[in-house]
Coordinates of C-alpha atoms in Angstrom, one line a residue:
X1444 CA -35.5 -65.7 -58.8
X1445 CA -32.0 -66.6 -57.2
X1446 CA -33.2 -65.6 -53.7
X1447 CA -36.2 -68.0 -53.9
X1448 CA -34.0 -71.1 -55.3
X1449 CA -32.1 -70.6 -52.0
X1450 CA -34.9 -70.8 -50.1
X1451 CA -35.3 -74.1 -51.3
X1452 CA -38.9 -74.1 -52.1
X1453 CA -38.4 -76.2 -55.5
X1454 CA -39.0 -79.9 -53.6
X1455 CA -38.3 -82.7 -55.9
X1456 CA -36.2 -81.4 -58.2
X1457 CA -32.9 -80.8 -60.1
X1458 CA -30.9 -78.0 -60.1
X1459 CA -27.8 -77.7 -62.3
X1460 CA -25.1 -75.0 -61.7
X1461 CA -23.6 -74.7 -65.3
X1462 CA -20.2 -72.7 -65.0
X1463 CA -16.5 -72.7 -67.1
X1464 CA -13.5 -71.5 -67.0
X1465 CA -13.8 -68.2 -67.0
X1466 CA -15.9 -68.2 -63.3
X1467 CA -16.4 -71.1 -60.9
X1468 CA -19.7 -72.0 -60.0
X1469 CA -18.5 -73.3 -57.0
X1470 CA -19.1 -70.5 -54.4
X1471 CA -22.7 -70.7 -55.2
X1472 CA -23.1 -74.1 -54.8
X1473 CA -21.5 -74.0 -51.2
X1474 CA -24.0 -71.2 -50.6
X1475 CA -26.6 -73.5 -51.4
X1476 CA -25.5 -75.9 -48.9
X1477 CA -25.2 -73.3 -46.1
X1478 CA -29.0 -72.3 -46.9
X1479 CA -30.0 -75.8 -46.9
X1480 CA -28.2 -76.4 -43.3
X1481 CA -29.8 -73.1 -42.4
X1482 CA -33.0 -74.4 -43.2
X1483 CA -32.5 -77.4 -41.1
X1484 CA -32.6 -80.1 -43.8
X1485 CA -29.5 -82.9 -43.6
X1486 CA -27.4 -82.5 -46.6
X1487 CA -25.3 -85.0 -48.4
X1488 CA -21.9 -84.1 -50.2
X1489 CA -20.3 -86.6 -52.6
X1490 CA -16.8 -84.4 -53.4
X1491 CA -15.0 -85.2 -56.3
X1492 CA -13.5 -82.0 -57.6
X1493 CA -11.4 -80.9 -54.5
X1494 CA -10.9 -82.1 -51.0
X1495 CA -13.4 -82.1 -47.7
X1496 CA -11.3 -79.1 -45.9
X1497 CA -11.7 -76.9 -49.0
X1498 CA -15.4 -77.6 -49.1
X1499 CA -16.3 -77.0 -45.6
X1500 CA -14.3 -73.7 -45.3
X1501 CA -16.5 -71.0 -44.5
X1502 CA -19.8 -73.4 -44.4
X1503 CA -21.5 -72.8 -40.5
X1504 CA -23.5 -75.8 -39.7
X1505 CA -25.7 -75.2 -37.0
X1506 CA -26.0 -79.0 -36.4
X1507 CA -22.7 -81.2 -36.7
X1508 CA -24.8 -84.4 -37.7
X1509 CA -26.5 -82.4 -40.8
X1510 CA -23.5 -82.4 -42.7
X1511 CA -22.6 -85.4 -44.7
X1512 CA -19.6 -85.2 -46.9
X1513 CA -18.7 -88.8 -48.7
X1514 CA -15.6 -87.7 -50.5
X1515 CA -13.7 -89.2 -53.5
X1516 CA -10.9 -86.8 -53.8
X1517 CA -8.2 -88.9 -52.8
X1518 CA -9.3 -92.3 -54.4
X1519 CA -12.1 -91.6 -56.8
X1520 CA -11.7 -94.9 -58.4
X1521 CA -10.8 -96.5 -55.8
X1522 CA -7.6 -97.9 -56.8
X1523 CA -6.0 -97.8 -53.0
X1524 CA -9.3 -98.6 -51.2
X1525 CA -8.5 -95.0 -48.9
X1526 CA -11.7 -93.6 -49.9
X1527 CA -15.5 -94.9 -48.6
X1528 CA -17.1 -93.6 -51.6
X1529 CA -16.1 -94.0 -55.5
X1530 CA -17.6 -93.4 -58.6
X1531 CA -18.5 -96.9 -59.2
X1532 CA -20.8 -95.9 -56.4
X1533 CA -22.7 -94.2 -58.2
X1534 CA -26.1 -95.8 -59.0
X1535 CA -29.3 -95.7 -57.4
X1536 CA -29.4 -98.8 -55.0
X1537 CA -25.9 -97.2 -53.6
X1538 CA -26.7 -93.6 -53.3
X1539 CA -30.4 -94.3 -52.0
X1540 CA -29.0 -96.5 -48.8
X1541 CA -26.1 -94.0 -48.1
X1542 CA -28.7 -91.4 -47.6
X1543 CA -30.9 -93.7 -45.6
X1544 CA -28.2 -94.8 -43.4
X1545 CA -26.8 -91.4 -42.3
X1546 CA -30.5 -89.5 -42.7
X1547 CA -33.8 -88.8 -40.2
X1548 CA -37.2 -90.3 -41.6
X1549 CA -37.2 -86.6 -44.0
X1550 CA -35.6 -86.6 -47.3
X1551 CA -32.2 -85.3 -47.9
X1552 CA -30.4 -82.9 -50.2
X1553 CA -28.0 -84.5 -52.0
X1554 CA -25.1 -82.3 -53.7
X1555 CA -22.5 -83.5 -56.6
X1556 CA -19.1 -81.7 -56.8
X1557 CA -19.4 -82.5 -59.6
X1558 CA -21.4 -84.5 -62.3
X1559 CA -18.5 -83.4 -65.0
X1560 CA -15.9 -85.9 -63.0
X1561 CA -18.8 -88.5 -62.7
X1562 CA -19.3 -87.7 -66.8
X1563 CA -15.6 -88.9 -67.5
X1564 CA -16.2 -92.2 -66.0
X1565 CA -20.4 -93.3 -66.7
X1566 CA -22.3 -92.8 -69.7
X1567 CA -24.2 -89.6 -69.9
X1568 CA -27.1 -91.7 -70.3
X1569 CA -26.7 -93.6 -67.0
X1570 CA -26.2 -90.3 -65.2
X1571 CA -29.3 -88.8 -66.7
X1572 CA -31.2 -92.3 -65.1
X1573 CA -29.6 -92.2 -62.3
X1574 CA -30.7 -88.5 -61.5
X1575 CA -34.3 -88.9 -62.9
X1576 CA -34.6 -91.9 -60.8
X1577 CA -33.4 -89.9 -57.6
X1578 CA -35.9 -87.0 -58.2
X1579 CA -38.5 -90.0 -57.9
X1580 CA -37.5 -92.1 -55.1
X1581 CA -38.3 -90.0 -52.7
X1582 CA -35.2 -90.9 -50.4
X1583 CA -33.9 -87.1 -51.7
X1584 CA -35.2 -84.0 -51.8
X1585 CA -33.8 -82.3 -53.6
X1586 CA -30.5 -82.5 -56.2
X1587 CA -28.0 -79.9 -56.6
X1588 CA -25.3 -80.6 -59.2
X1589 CA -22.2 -78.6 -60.3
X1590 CA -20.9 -78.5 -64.4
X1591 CA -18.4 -77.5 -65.7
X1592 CA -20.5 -77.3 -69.3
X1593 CA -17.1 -76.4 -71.6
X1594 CA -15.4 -79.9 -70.3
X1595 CA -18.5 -81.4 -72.5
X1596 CA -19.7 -81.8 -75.6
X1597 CA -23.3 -79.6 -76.7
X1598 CA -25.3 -83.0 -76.1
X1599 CA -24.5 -84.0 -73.1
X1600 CA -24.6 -80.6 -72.0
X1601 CA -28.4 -79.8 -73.4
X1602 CA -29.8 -83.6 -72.1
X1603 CA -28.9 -82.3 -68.7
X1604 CA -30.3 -78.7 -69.1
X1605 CA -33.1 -80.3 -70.7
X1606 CA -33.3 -82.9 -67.5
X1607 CA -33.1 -80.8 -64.8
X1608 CA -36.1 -78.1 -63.6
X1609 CA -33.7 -74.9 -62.5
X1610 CA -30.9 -74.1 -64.2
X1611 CA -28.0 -71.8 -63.7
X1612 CA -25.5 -70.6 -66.0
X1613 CA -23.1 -68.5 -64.2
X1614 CA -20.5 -66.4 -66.2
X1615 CA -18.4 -63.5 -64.8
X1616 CA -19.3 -59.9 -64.3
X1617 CA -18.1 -56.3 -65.5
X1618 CA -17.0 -55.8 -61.6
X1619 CA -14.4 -57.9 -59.9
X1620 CA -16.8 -59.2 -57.5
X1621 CA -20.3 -59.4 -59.1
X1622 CA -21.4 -62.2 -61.5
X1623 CA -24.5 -62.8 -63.7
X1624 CA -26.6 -65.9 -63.4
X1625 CA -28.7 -66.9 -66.2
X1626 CA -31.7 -68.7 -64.6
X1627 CA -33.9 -70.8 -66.5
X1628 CA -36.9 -72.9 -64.4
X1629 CA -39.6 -75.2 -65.3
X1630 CA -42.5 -75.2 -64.0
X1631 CA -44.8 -78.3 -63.0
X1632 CA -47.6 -76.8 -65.5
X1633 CA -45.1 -77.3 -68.2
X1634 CA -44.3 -73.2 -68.5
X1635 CA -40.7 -71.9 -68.5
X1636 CA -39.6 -68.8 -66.5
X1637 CA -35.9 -67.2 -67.3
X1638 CA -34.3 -64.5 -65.4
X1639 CA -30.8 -62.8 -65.8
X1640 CA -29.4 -61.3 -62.4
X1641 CA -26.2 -60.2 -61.1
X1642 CA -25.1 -61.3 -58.3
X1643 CA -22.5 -61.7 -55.3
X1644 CA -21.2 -64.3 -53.0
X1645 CA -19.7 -63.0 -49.8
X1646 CA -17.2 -64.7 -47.5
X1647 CA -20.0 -66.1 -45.3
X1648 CA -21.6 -67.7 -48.3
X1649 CA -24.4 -65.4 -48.2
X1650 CA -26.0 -64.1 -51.8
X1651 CA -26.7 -60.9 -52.8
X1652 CA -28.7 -60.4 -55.8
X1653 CA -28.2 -56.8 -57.0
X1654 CA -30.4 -56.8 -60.2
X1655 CA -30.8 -57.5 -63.5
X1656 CA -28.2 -57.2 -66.3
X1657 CA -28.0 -53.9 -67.7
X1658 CA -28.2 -55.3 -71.2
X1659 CA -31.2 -57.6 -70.6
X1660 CA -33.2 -54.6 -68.8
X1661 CA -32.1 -52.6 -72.1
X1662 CA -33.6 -55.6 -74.3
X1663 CA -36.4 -55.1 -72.9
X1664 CA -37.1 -51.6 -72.8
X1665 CA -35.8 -51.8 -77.0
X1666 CA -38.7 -54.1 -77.5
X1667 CA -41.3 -52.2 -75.5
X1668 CA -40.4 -49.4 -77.4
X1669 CA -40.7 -50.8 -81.0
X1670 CA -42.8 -49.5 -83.2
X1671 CA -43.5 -52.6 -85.7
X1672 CA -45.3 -50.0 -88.5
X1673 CA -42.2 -47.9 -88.5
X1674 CA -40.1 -47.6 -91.9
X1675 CA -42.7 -49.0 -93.9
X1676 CA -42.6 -48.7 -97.2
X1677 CA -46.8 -48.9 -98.1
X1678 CA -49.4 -47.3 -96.2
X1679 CA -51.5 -50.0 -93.6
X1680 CA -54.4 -47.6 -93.6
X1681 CA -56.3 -45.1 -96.6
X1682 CA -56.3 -41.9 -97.2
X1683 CA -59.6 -39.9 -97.3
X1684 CA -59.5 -39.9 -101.2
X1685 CA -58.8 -43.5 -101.5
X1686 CA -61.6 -44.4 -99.3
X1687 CA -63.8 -42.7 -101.4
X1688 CA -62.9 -44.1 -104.6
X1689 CA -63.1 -47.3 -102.9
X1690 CA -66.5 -46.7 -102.4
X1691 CA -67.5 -45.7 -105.4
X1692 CA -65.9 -48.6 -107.3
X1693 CA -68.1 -51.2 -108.6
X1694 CA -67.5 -54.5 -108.4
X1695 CA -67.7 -57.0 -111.7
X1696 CA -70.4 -59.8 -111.2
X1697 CA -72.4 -57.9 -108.2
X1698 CA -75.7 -56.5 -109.0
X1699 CA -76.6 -53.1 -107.8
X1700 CA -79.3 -52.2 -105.0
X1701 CA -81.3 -51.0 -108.2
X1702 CA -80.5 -54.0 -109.7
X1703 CA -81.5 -56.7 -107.1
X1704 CA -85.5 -55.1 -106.2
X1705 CA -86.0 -54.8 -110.2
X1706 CA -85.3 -58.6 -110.2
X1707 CA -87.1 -59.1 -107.2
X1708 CA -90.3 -57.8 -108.6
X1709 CA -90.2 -59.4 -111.9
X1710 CA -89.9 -62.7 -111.4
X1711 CA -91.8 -65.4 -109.6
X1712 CA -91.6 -69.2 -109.4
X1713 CA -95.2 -71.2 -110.4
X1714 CA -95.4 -75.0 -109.7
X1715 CA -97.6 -77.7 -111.9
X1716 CA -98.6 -80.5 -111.0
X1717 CA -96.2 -82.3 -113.8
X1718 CA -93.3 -81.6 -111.7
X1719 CA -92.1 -78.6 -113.9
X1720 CA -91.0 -75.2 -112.5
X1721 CA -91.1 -72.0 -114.4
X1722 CA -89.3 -69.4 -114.3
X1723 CA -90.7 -66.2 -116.1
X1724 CA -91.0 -62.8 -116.4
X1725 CA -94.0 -61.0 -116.5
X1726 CA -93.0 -57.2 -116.7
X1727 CA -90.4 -57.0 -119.4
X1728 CA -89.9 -59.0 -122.6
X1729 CA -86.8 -58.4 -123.6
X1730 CA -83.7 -60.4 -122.2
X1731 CA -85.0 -62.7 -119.8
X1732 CA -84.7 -66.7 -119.7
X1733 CA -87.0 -69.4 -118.6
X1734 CA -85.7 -71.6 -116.3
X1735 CA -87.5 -75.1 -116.7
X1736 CA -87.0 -78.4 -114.6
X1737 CA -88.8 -81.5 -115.8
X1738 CA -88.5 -84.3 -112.9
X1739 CA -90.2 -86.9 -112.3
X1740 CA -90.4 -90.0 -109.1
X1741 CA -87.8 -92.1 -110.7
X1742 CA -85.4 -89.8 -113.0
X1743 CA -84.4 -86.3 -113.2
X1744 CA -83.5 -84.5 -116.4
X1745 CA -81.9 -81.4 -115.5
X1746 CA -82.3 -77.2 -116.5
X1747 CA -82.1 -75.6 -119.7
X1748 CA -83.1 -71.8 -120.5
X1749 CA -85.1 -70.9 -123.4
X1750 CA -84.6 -67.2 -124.3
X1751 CA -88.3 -65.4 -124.5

């Protein structure tokens, strides 16, 4: 699943690299950038987190004028008026026209490195707006933000899992050079895919997935495995003997097959033309009812049984 979120087929959306500080997330996301400039689409850059130079190194951009990299690292906030882009810049009216201005007729990709310095200075609430609103607009095409998810606290954290359609947690390895990537993607039809893959970023930003976690692919072979009527303590199904007592029991309050036709044949309904039904017997004598209803076009009176 890796492979195809670098192949940028997910138009429209959000993706969120989630890392800490046990492994940076930041290789990855310059390896989505050299896909995207692969790809041909223009890509925007707003730095915070470290300096132009550091963020170009190793990137190969086949066009110089795809490349777009507004960075705050110097002056975030502005405060010696060195740096074209601050963090009070970021709203939709700003970011919208400094894609337009620098950007063809397509949309863009815009990157953030990263939404956790953006976090310290607007409410997560704004930022959640802000990125929704982006998705929509239509001036981008897609958003790829960096985290660092143990600078936050669990809300903020889950309202931008929740917000974006890929995520990926990254967290390191058992070998020096191989990380695993948590992916988890919604879908348009509302369905959720997740995926655990390890994974490696070369010096030419290039990806290599190698496969899944050991553990998860063991997970899964556990569960396929189970057997859910194993250590039971009753039997689900009965023996031979069982089943045949079970058939032989007889149930309180159910008449026989004997029972039933002898009934059948011995009594029948006779109607007058008072509006009274009988019920009676006419082969045996001995402990049977009658069964009388007296009605008439304006009241009813009810049953009662007279022994015979």
């Amino acid at each position: 699943m890796l492979s195809e979120l670098l192949q940028g087929t997910d138009s429209g959306g959000l993706l969120v690299i989630q890392d800490t500080c046990r492994y940076s997330g930041r290789d990855l996301l310059r390896s989505f950038i050299s896909a995207a400039l692969s790809r041909g689409d223009v890509v925007h850059v707003l730095g915070f987190d470290v300096d132009e130079e550091e963020l170009k190194d190793g990137l190969k951009t086949p066009d110089s004028q795809a490349l777009h990299i507004h960075s705050a690292y110097a002056d975030p906030l502005g405060w010696n008026d060195h740096s074209a882009f601050t963090v009070n810049n970021f709203n939709l009216e700003e970011l919208t026209n400094l894609v337009k201005q620098t950007s063809d007729l397509k949309p863009a990709t815009l990157v953030i490195d990263s939404l956790s310095w953006v976090l310290r200075h607007v409410a997560p609430p704004a930022v959640c707006r802000i990125l929704h609103q982006l998705r929509k607009g239509g001036a981008v095409r897609t958003v790829i933000a960096l985290l660092h998810a143990d600078l936050h606290q669990r809300g903020t954290v889950g309202s931008l899992s929740h917000l974006a359609s890929s995520l990926i947690t990254v967290a390191p390895g058992v070998r020096a050079n191989e990380a695993v990537a948590k992916i988890t993607k919604h879908l348009k039809s509302g369905k959720v895919i997740q995926d655990e893959e390890i994974f490696s970023v070369n010096e030419d930003l290039t990806v290599i997935v190698h496969s899944k976690h050991p553990e998860h692919k063991q997970n899964d072979a556990e569960e396929e495995q189970m057997d859910p009527t194993a250590n039971l303590t009753f039997n689900l199904r009965l023996s031979d003997s069982e089943a045949e007592a079970k058939n032989k029991l007889t149930l309180p309050f159910v008449f026989s097959k004997e029972k039933s036709e002898t009934f059948s044949r011995c009594f029948f309904f006779k109607h007058c033309k008072t509006f009274q039904f009988y019920l009676k017997c006419i082969k045996c004598k001995n402990n049977c009812f009658v069964l009388q209803e007296n009605r008439s076009t304006s009241s009813r009176y009810g049953f009662w049984a007279d022994s015979l």
